[in-house]
PDB file of C-alpha atoms in Angstrom:
ATOM      1  CA  MET A 100     -25.768  -5.898 -15.523  1.00 51.00           C
ATOM      2  CA  MET A 101     -22.814  -4.529 -17.926  1.00 63.00           C
ATOM      3  CA  SER A 102     -20.344  -6.797 -19.071  1.00 80.00           C
ATOM      4  CA  VAL A 103     -17.218  -7.393 -16.140  1.00 85.00           C
ATOM      5  CA  PRO A 104     -14.097  -6.527 -17.933  1.00 92.00           C
ATOM      6  CA  GLU A 105     -11.337  -8.942 -18.240  1.00 96.00           C
ATOM      7  CA  PHE A 106      -8.477  -9.274 -15.809  1.00 96.00           C
ATOM      8  CA  ALA A 107      -5.714  -8.223 -18.681  1.00 96.00           C
ATOM      9  CA  THR A 108      -8.122  -5.034 -19.003  1.00 96.00           C
ATOM     10  CA  ILE A 109      -8.315  -4.180 -15.564  1.00 97.00           C
ATOM     11  CA  ALA A 110      -4.664  -4.069 -15.073  1.00 97.00           C
ATOM     12  CA  ALA A 111      -3.817  -2.100 -18.509  1.00 97.00           C
ATOM     13  CA  ILE A 112      -6.282   0.380 -16.957  1.00 97.00           C
ATOM     14  CA  LEU A 113      -4.504   0.536 -13.739  1.00 97.00           C
ATOM     15  CA  ARG A 114      -1.329   0.762 -15.225  1.00 95.00           C
ATOM     16  CA  GLU A 115      -2.189   3.953 -17.288  1.00 95.00           C
ATOM     17  CA  ALA A 116      -3.676   5.579 -13.899  1.00 94.00           C
ATOM     18  CA  GLY A 117      -0.143   5.108 -12.210  1.00 93.00           C
ATOM     19  CA  PHE A 118      -1.249   1.801 -10.119  1.00 95.00           C
ATOM     20  CA  ALA A 119       0.053  -1.709 -10.125  1.00 95.00           C
ATOM     21  CA  VAL A 120      -2.368  -4.444  -9.784  1.00 96.00           C
ATOM     22  CA  ARG A 121      -1.759  -6.504  -6.566  1.00 97.00           C
ATOM     23  CA  GLY A 122      -3.428  -9.529  -7.089  1.00 96.00           C
ATOM     24  CA  GLY A 123      -6.967 -10.529  -6.644  1.00 97.00           C
ATOM     25  CA  PHE A 124      -9.025 -13.132  -5.126  1.00 97.00           C
ATOM     26  CA  HIS A 125     -12.692 -14.720  -5.033  1.00 97.00           C
ATOM     27  CA  PRO A 126     -13.900 -13.825  -1.489  1.00 97.00           C
ATOM     28  CA  SER A 127     -16.495 -15.526   0.801  1.00 95.00           C
ATOM     29  CA  ASP A 128     -18.644 -14.022   2.926  1.00 92.00           C
ATOM     30  CA  SER A 129     -15.992 -14.728   5.637  1.00 95.00           C
ATOM     31  CA  ASP A 130     -13.457 -11.952   3.967  1.00 97.00           C
ATOM     32  CA  GLY A 131     -15.412  -9.262   4.826  1.00 95.00           C
ATOM     33  CA  VAL A 132     -15.949  -7.241   1.534  1.00 96.00           C
ATOM     34  CA  PRO A 133     -18.642  -5.168   1.496  1.00 94.00           C
ATOM     35  CA  ALA A 134     -21.689  -5.683  -0.565  1.00 92.00           C
ATOM     36  CA  LEU A 135     -21.388  -3.373  -3.754  1.00 91.00           C
ATOM     37  CA  SER A 136     -22.899  -0.291  -4.589  1.00 84.00           C
ATOM     38  CA  SER A 137     -25.906  -1.900  -6.568  1.00 85.00           C
ATOM     39  CA  GLY A 138     -26.283  -4.017  -2.985  1.00 89.00           C
ATOM     40  CA  ALA A 139     -24.908  -7.560  -5.007  1.00 89.00           C
ATOM     41  CA  ALA A 140     -22.246  -9.561  -3.160  1.00 93.00           C
ATOM     42  CA  PRO A 141     -19.220  -8.935  -4.550  1.00 95.00           C
ATOM     43  CA  ARG A 142     -17.857 -12.442  -6.412  1.00 96.00           C
ATOM     44  CA  THR A 143     -14.232 -10.772  -7.452  1.00 97.00           C
ATOM     45  CA  LEU A 144     -11.857  -8.515  -5.676  1.00 98.00           C
ATOM     46  CA  ILE A 145      -8.694  -6.762  -7.311  1.00 98.00           C
ATOM     47  CA  LEU A 146      -6.253  -4.847  -5.279  1.00 98.00           C
ATOM     48  CA  ALA A 147      -4.400  -1.606  -6.571  1.00 98.00           C
ATOM     49  CA  GLY A 148      -1.582  -0.013  -5.074  1.00 96.00           C
ATOM     50  CA  ASN A 149       2.340   0.915  -5.615  1.00 95.00           C
ATOM     51  CA  VAL A 150       5.393  -1.270  -6.191  1.00 96.00           C
ATOM     52  CA  GLY A 151       8.479   0.812  -5.975  1.00 93.00           C
ATOM     53  CA  PRO A 152       8.097   4.477  -7.174  1.00 90.00           C
ATOM     54  CA  GLY A 153       6.113   4.195 -10.166  1.00 88.00           C
ATOM     55  CA  MET A 154       2.760   5.472  -8.448  1.00 91.00           C
ATOM     56  CA  TRP A 155       4.937   8.111  -6.906  1.00 90.00           C
ATOM     57  CA  ARG A 156       5.586   9.558  -9.860  1.00 88.00           C
ATOM     58  CA  ALA A 157       2.123   9.603 -11.094  1.00 90.00           C
ATOM     59  CA  PHE A 158       1.073  11.111  -7.991  1.00 90.00           C
ATOM     60  CA  ILE A 159       3.753  14.122  -8.189  1.00 86.00           C
ATOM     61  CA  SER A 160       3.069  14.651 -11.825  1.00 83.00           C
ATOM     62  CA  LYS A 161      -0.603  16.093 -10.938  1.00 77.00           C
ATOM     63  CA  TYR A 162       0.226  17.349  -7.327  1.00 72.00           C
ATOM     64  CA  PRO A 163       1.477  20.972  -6.376  1.00 59.00           C
ATOM     65  CA  VAL A 164       5.206  20.889  -5.489  1.00 51.00           C
ATOM     66  CA  GLU A 165       4.905  22.950  -2.410  1.00 49.00           C
ATOM     67  CA  SER A 166       2.969  20.586  -1.225  1.00 49.00           C
ATOM     68  CA  ARG A 167       4.460  17.476  -1.606  1.00 53.00           C
ATOM     69  CA  ASP A 168       6.057  17.102   1.773  1.00 57.00           C
ATOM     70  CA  ASN A 169       2.692  16.152   2.714  1.00 54.00           C
ATOM     71  CA  GLU A 170       2.888  18.641   5.930  1.00 56.00           C
ATOM     72  CA  GLY A 171      -0.259  21.253   4.433  1.00 55.00           C
ATOM     73  CA  HIS A 172      -2.455  18.348   3.554  1.00 69.00           C
ATOM     74  CA  PRO A 173      -1.998  15.222   5.354  1.00 66.00           C
ATOM     75  CA  THR A 174      -4.572  13.137   3.300  1.00 79.00           C
ATOM     76  CA  ALA A 175      -3.316  14.070  -0.138  1.00 83.00           C
ATOM     77  CA  LEU A 176      -2.291  10.865  -1.376  1.00 88.00           C
ATOM     78  CA  ASP A 177      -5.244   9.070  -0.064  1.00 90.00           C
ATOM     79  CA  ASP A 178      -7.495  11.860  -1.884  1.00 90.00           C
ATOM     80  CA  TRP A 179      -5.535  11.425  -5.033  1.00 91.00           C
ATOM     81  CA  SER A 180      -5.869   7.912  -4.921  1.00 94.00           C
ATOM     82  CA  ARG A 181      -9.562   7.949  -4.330  1.00 95.00           C
ATOM     83  CA  ASP A 182      -9.866  10.507  -7.473  1.00 94.00           C
ATOM     84  CA  ILE A 183      -7.727   8.172  -9.395  1.00 94.00           C
ATOM     85  CA  LEU A 184      -9.381   4.902  -8.552  1.00 96.00           C
ATOM     86  CA  HIS A 185     -13.153   6.293  -9.247  1.00 96.00           C
ATOM     87  CA  GLY A 186     -11.913   7.314 -12.644  1.00 96.00           C
ATOM     88  CA  VAL A 187     -11.276   3.786 -13.263  1.00 97.00           C
ATOM     89  CA  VAL A 188     -14.424   2.758 -12.143  1.00 96.00           C
ATOM     90  CA  SER A 189     -15.208   5.155 -14.993  1.00 95.00           C
ATOM     91  CA  ARG A 190     -13.235   3.736 -17.446  1.00 95.00           C
ATOM     92  CA  LEU A 191     -14.573  -0.071 -16.644  1.00 94.00           C
ATOM     93  CA  GLY A 192     -18.386   0.554 -16.896  1.00 92.00           C
ATOM     94  CA  GLY A 193     -19.015   2.532 -14.078  1.00 92.00           C
ATOM     95  CA  PRO A 194     -20.564   1.669 -10.369  1.00 91.00           C
ATOM     96  CA  ASP A 195     -22.963  -1.337 -12.175  1.00 89.00           C
ATOM     97  CA  VAL A 196     -19.447  -2.914 -13.003  1.00 91.00           C
ATOM     98  CA  CYS A 197     -17.589  -1.990  -9.739  1.00 93.00           C
ATOM     99  CA  THR A 198     -17.296  -0.562  -6.382  1.00 95.00           C
ATOM    100  CA  PRO A 199     -14.109   1.242  -4.872  1.00 96.00           C
ATOM    101  CA  LEU A 200     -12.852   0.187  -1.696  1.00 97.00           C
ATOM    102  CA  PHE A 201     -10.273   2.172   0.372  1.00 97.00           C
ATOM    103  CA  PRO A 202      -8.063   1.136   3.233  1.00 95.00           C
ATOM    104  CA  SER A 203      -8.982   4.504   4.708  1.00 90.00           C
ATOM    105  CA  ASP A 204     -12.717   3.943   4.787  1.00 90.00           C
ATOM    106  CA  GLY A 205     -13.754   3.915   8.316  1.00 86.00           C
ATOM    107  CA  PRO A 206     -13.623   3.100  11.138  1.00 89.00           C
ATOM    108  CA  PRO A 207     -14.214   0.262  11.161  1.00 92.00           C
ATOM    109  CA  PHE A 208     -11.279  -0.338   8.909  1.00 95.00           C
ATOM    110  CA  LEU A 209     -11.707  -2.813   5.796  1.00 97.00           C
ATOM    111  CA  PRO A 210      -8.989  -5.897   6.406  1.00 97.00           C
ATOM    112  CA  PHE A 211      -6.648  -5.180   3.523  1.00 98.00           C
ATOM    113  CA  THR A 212      -3.549  -6.988   5.307  1.00 97.00           C
ATOM    114  CA  ARG A 213      -5.977  -9.978   5.231  1.00 97.00           C
ATOM    115  CA  TRP A 214      -7.058  -9.450   1.648  1.00 98.00           C
ATOM    116  CA  ALA A 215      -3.274  -9.052   0.280  1.00 98.00           C
ATOM    117  CA  MET A 216      -2.219 -12.028   1.962  1.00 97.00           C
ATOM    118  CA  LYS A 217      -4.950 -13.844   0.221  1.00 96.00           C
ATOM    119  CA  ALA A 218      -4.450 -11.844  -3.407  1.00 97.00           C
ATOM    120  CA  GLU A 219      -1.003 -12.395  -3.796  1.00 96.00           C
ATOM    121  CA  PRO A 220       2.577 -13.828  -1.784  1.00 96.00           C
ATOM    122  CA  VAL A 221       3.059 -11.599   0.901  1.00 97.00           C
ATOM    123  CA  PHE A 222       3.841 -12.270   4.222  1.00 97.00           C
ATOM    124  CA  PRO A 223       4.388 -10.567   7.776  1.00 96.00           C
ATOM    125  CA  SER A 224       7.694  -9.281   8.441  1.00 96.00           C
ATOM    126  CA  PRO A 225       9.854  -9.076  11.690  1.00 95.00           C
ATOM    127  CA  ILE A 226       8.896  -5.257  11.777  1.00 95.00           C
ATOM    128  CA  GLY A 227       5.254  -5.747  10.627  1.00 93.00           C
ATOM    129  CA  PRO A 228       4.680  -4.110   7.290  1.00 95.00           C
ATOM    130  CA  LEU A 229       4.121  -7.058   4.527  1.00 97.00           C
ATOM    131  CA  ILE A 230       7.038  -8.464   2.864  1.00 98.00           C
ATOM    132  CA  HIS A 231       6.897  -9.581  -1.039  1.00 97.00           C
ATOM    133  CA  PRO A 232       9.645 -12.048  -2.000  1.00 96.00           C
ATOM    134  CA  ASP A 233      10.339  -9.552  -4.899  1.00 96.00           C
ATOM    135  CA  TYR A 234       9.621  -6.225  -4.085  1.00 97.00           C
ATOM    136  CA  GLY A 235      10.432  -6.702  -0.436  1.00 97.00           C
ATOM    137  CA  LEU A 236       8.946  -3.632   2.058  1.00 97.00           C
ATOM    138  CA  TRP A 237       8.561  -1.333  -0.585  1.00 97.00           C
ATOM    139  CA  HIS A 238       4.940  -1.379  -1.826  1.00 96.00           C
ATOM    140  CA  ALA A 239       1.509  -0.645  -0.871  1.00 96.00           C
ATOM    141  CA  TYR A 240      -1.944  -1.068  -1.124  1.00 97.00           C
ATOM    142  CA  ARG A 241      -3.899   1.865  -2.424  1.00 97.00           C
ATOM    143  CA  GLY A 242      -7.534   0.687  -3.342  1.00 98.00           C
ATOM    144  CA  ALA A 243      -9.364  -2.541  -4.476  1.00 98.00           C
ATOM    145  CA  LEU A 244     -11.935  -3.025  -7.021  1.00 97.00           C
ATOM    146  CA  ALA A 245     -14.880  -5.331  -5.975  1.00 97.00           C
ATOM    147  CA  PHE A 246     -16.742  -6.987  -8.925  1.00 96.00           C
ATOM    148  CA  GLU A 247     -19.936  -8.548  -8.993  1.00 92.00           C
ATOM    149  CA  GLY A 248     -18.829 -10.587 -11.621  1.00 92.00           C
ATOM    150  CA  ASN A 249     -16.844 -13.559 -11.506  1.00 95.00           C
ATOM    151  CA  ILE A 250     -13.568 -12.759 -13.333  1.00 97.00           C
ATOM    152  CA  SER A 251     -10.770 -15.265 -14.083  1.00 97.00           C
ATOM    153  CA  LEU A 252      -7.907 -14.303 -12.460  1.00 97.00           C
ATOM    154  CA  PRO A 253      -4.207 -15.793 -12.874  1.00 94.00           C
ATOM    155  CA  GLU A 254      -2.561 -18.098 -11.147  1.00 90.00           C
ATOM    156  CA  THR A 255      -0.173 -17.268  -8.204  1.00 86.00           C
ATOM    157  CA  ASN A 256       2.429 -19.384  -6.673  1.00 84.00           C
ATOM    158  CA  LYS A 257       2.243 -18.350  -3.004  1.00 83.00           C
ATOM    159  CA  GLY A 258       5.789 -19.838  -2.298  1.00 86.00           C
ATOM    160  CA  SER A 259       7.104 -18.975   1.392  1.00 93.00           C
ATOM    161  CA  SER A 260       8.260 -15.823   3.533  1.00 96.00           C
ATOM    162  CA  PRO A 261      11.973 -14.541   2.427  1.00 97.00           C
ATOM    163  CA  CYS A 262      12.270 -13.682   6.145  1.00 97.00           C
ATOM    164  CA  GLU A 263      12.141 -17.224   7.142  1.00 95.00           C
ATOM    165  CA  THR A 264      15.485 -17.831   5.606  1.00 95.00           C
ATOM    166  CA  CYS A 265      16.847 -14.829   6.364  1.00 96.00           C
ATOM    167  CA  GLU A 266      19.467 -15.577   9.293  1.00 93.00           C
ATOM    168  CA  ASP A 267      20.643 -12.065  10.055  1.00 93.00           C
ATOM    169  CA  LYS A 268      17.525 -10.215  10.378  1.00 94.00           C
ATOM    170  CA  PRO A 269      18.871  -6.524   9.684  1.00 96.00           C
ATOM    171  CA  CYS A 270      15.776  -5.043   9.915  1.00 96.00           C
ATOM    172  CA  LEU A 271      15.594  -5.896  13.344  1.00 94.00           C
ATOM    173  CA  GLY A 272      18.653  -4.382  14.183  1.00 94.00           C
ATOM    174  CA  GLY A 273      18.166  -1.350  11.722  1.00 95.00           C
ATOM    175  CA  CYS A 274      16.747   0.719  14.364  1.00 96.00           C
ATOM    176  CA  PRO A 275      18.145   3.397  16.125  1.00 95.00           C
ATOM    177  CA  VAL A 276      15.933   2.840  19.320  1.00 96.00           C
ATOM    178  CA  ALA A 277      15.263  -1.006  18.810  1.00 95.00           C
ATOM    179  CA  ALA A 278      11.515   0.051  18.517  1.00 95.00           C
ATOM    180  CA  HIS A 279      10.644  -3.789  17.008  1.00 93.00           C
ATOM    181  CA  ARG A 280      11.583  -6.333  19.566  1.00 87.00           C
ATOM    182  CA  ASP A 281       9.829  -9.026  21.371  1.00 84.00           C
ATOM    183  CA  ASN A 282       7.081  -9.172  18.651  1.00 84.00           C
ATOM    184  CA  ALA A 283       6.095  -5.549  19.171  1.00 91.00           C
ATOM    185  CA  PHE A 284       6.402  -2.149  18.128  1.00 94.00           C
ATOM    186  CA  ASP A 285       7.300   0.547  20.342  1.00 95.00           C
ATOM    187  CA  LEU A 286       5.424   3.406  18.972  1.00 94.00           C
ATOM    188  CA  ALA A 287       6.158   5.785  21.446  1.00 94.00           C
ATOM    189  CA  GLY A 288       9.977   5.357  21.589  1.00 95.00           C
ATOM    190  CA  CYS A 289       9.879   5.458  17.502  1.00 96.00           C
ATOM    191  CA  THR A 290       7.714   8.819  17.544  1.00 93.00           C
ATOM    192  CA  ALA A 291       9.938  10.138  20.037  1.00 94.00           C
ATOM    193  CA  HIS A 292      12.953   9.501  18.292  1.00 95.00           C
ATOM    194  CA  ILE A 293      11.691  10.755  14.738  1.00 94.00           C
ATOM    195  CA  VAL A 294      11.145  14.165  16.275  1.00 91.00           C
ATOM    196  CA  ALA A 295      14.167  14.529  17.655  1.00 93.00           C
ATOM    197  CA  GLU A 296      17.417  15.448  16.216  1.00 94.00           C
ATOM    198  CA  SER A 297      18.940  11.844  16.371  1.00 93.00           C
ATOM    199  CA  GLY A 298      16.025  10.985  14.354  1.00 93.00           C
ATOM    200  CA  ARG A 299      16.526  13.379  11.034  1.00 93.00           C
ATOM    201  CA  GLU A 300      17.827  10.447   8.878  1.00 94.00           C
ATOM    202  CA  CYS A 301      14.536   8.203   9.590  1.00 94.00           C
ATOM    203  CA  MET A 302      12.656  11.419   8.775  1.00 92.00           C
ATOM    204  CA  ALA A 303      14.889  12.097   5.631  1.00 89.00           C
ATOM    205  CA  GLY A 304      15.152   8.845   4.081  1.00 89.00           C
ATOM    206  CA  GLY A 305      12.774   6.706   5.418  1.00 92.00           C
ATOM    207  CA  CYS A 306      12.819   4.121   8.503  1.00 95.00           C
ATOM    208  CA  LEU A 307      15.986   2.623   8.881  1.00 96.00           C
ATOM    209  CA  ALA A 308      14.665  -0.734   9.887  1.00 96.00           C
ATOM    210  CA  ARG A 309      12.889  -1.109   6.693  1.00 96.00           C
ATOM    211  CA  ARG A 310      15.991   0.327   4.524  1.00 96.00           C
ATOM    212  CA  ALA A 311      18.127  -2.516   5.975  1.00 97.00           C
ATOM    213  CA  CYS A 312      16.310  -5.375   4.351  1.00 97.00           C
ATOM    214  CA  PRO A 313      18.116  -6.782   1.371  1.00 97.00           C
ATOM    215  CA  ILE A 314      14.655  -8.292  -0.242  1.00 97.00           C
ATOM    216  CA  GLY A 315      13.825  -5.617  -3.335  1.00 97.00           C
ATOM    217  CA  ARG A 316      16.187  -2.950  -2.946  1.00 95.00           C
ATOM    218  CA  ASP A 317      15.879  -2.440  -6.762  1.00 96.00           C
ATOM    219  CA  PHE A 318      12.108  -1.310  -5.593  1.00 96.00           C
ATOM    220  CA  MET A 319      13.136   1.249  -2.822  1.00 96.00           C
ATOM    221  CA  TYR A 320      11.392   4.669  -2.240  1.00 94.00           C
ATOM    222  CA  ASP A 321      13.573   7.667  -3.397  1.00 89.00           C
ATOM    223  CA  TYR A 322      14.428  10.227  -0.341  1.00 89.00           C
ATOM    224  CA  ASN A 323      11.051  12.820  -1.350  1.00 87.00           C
ATOM    225  CA  GLN A 324       8.710   9.877  -1.189  1.00 89.00           C
ATOM    226  CA  ALA A 325      10.313   8.429   2.105  1.00 90.00           C
ATOM    227  CA  ARG A 326      10.007  11.335   3.563  1.00 89.00           C
ATOM    228  CA  PHE A 327       6.376  11.991   2.630  1.00 88.00           C
ATOM    229  CA  HIS A 328       5.197   8.854   3.966  1.00 89.00           C
ATOM    230  CA  MET A 329       7.273   9.383   7.246  1.00 90.00           C
ATOM    231  CA  VAL A 330       5.463  12.907   7.726  1.00 88.00           C
ATOM    232  CA  SER A 331       2.151  10.884   7.043  1.00 86.00           C
ATOM    233  CA  PHE A 332       3.151   8.290   9.765  1.00 88.00           C
ATOM    234  CA  ARG A 333       4.241  11.450  11.903  1.00 86.00           C
ATOM    235  CA  ARG A 334       0.915  12.998  11.866  1.00 83.00           C
ATOM    236  CA  ALA A 335      -1.080   9.960  11.990  1.00 80.00           C
ATOM    237  CA  ASN A 336       0.368   9.783  15.264  1.00 81.00           C
ATOM    238  CA  ARG A 337      -0.338  13.549  16.325  1.00 71.00           C
ATOM    239  CA  VAL A 338       3.315  13.802  16.694  1.00 64.00           C
ATOM    240  CA  THR A 339       5.128  17.641  15.806  1.00 61.00           C
ATOM    241  CA  GLY A 340       8.594  18.302  15.102  1.00 54.00           C
TER     242      GLY A 340
END
């Protein structure tokens, strides 16, 4: 087996590729991490994704301008992420060293949300997406690298969710159609709104409930990135507008 790179090397290569390292952990059988392409059991999982607009800048520097709204190519970001992370694997030594995994693999889909909560201090928010104490809701996970080797990982202070001390919960009042209530999400109400004239602001700038959160505002997506993700959401739910 080829030598396994150190965490700092992996982080540097991911940054050069446009991704942020989103923590890691040493999985057990119960974590649902698939066997590596070699058939071996994974001993280290490192997550890759985005924080704020950094990955978006790398994406649009390579992707055709006319398709950046995601209307004509709904899997554009997934396809780009796969290409980039497969390139990262090559730089790290190839499939003998690590295997890339992706949230879009499936069904059945891999438990990225559970992995994320083991890898770094993120917590369920009142509106669903995981919240980070620094980045707020302005982050995502684009893939993971599974290694057979046991890589030394930096210590992580899990802390507590910023939502626990947020008394006003502006996110819950930020949705124009109150789609987040009673610990549930009204998908039908949300999608009906974003294809209507009244939902233009949500489509143009992103989910207003998400934008109402006071945490991590320095990492907010710009309007082009926010619209891209809203179009993805609309298409994923087979809604036209």
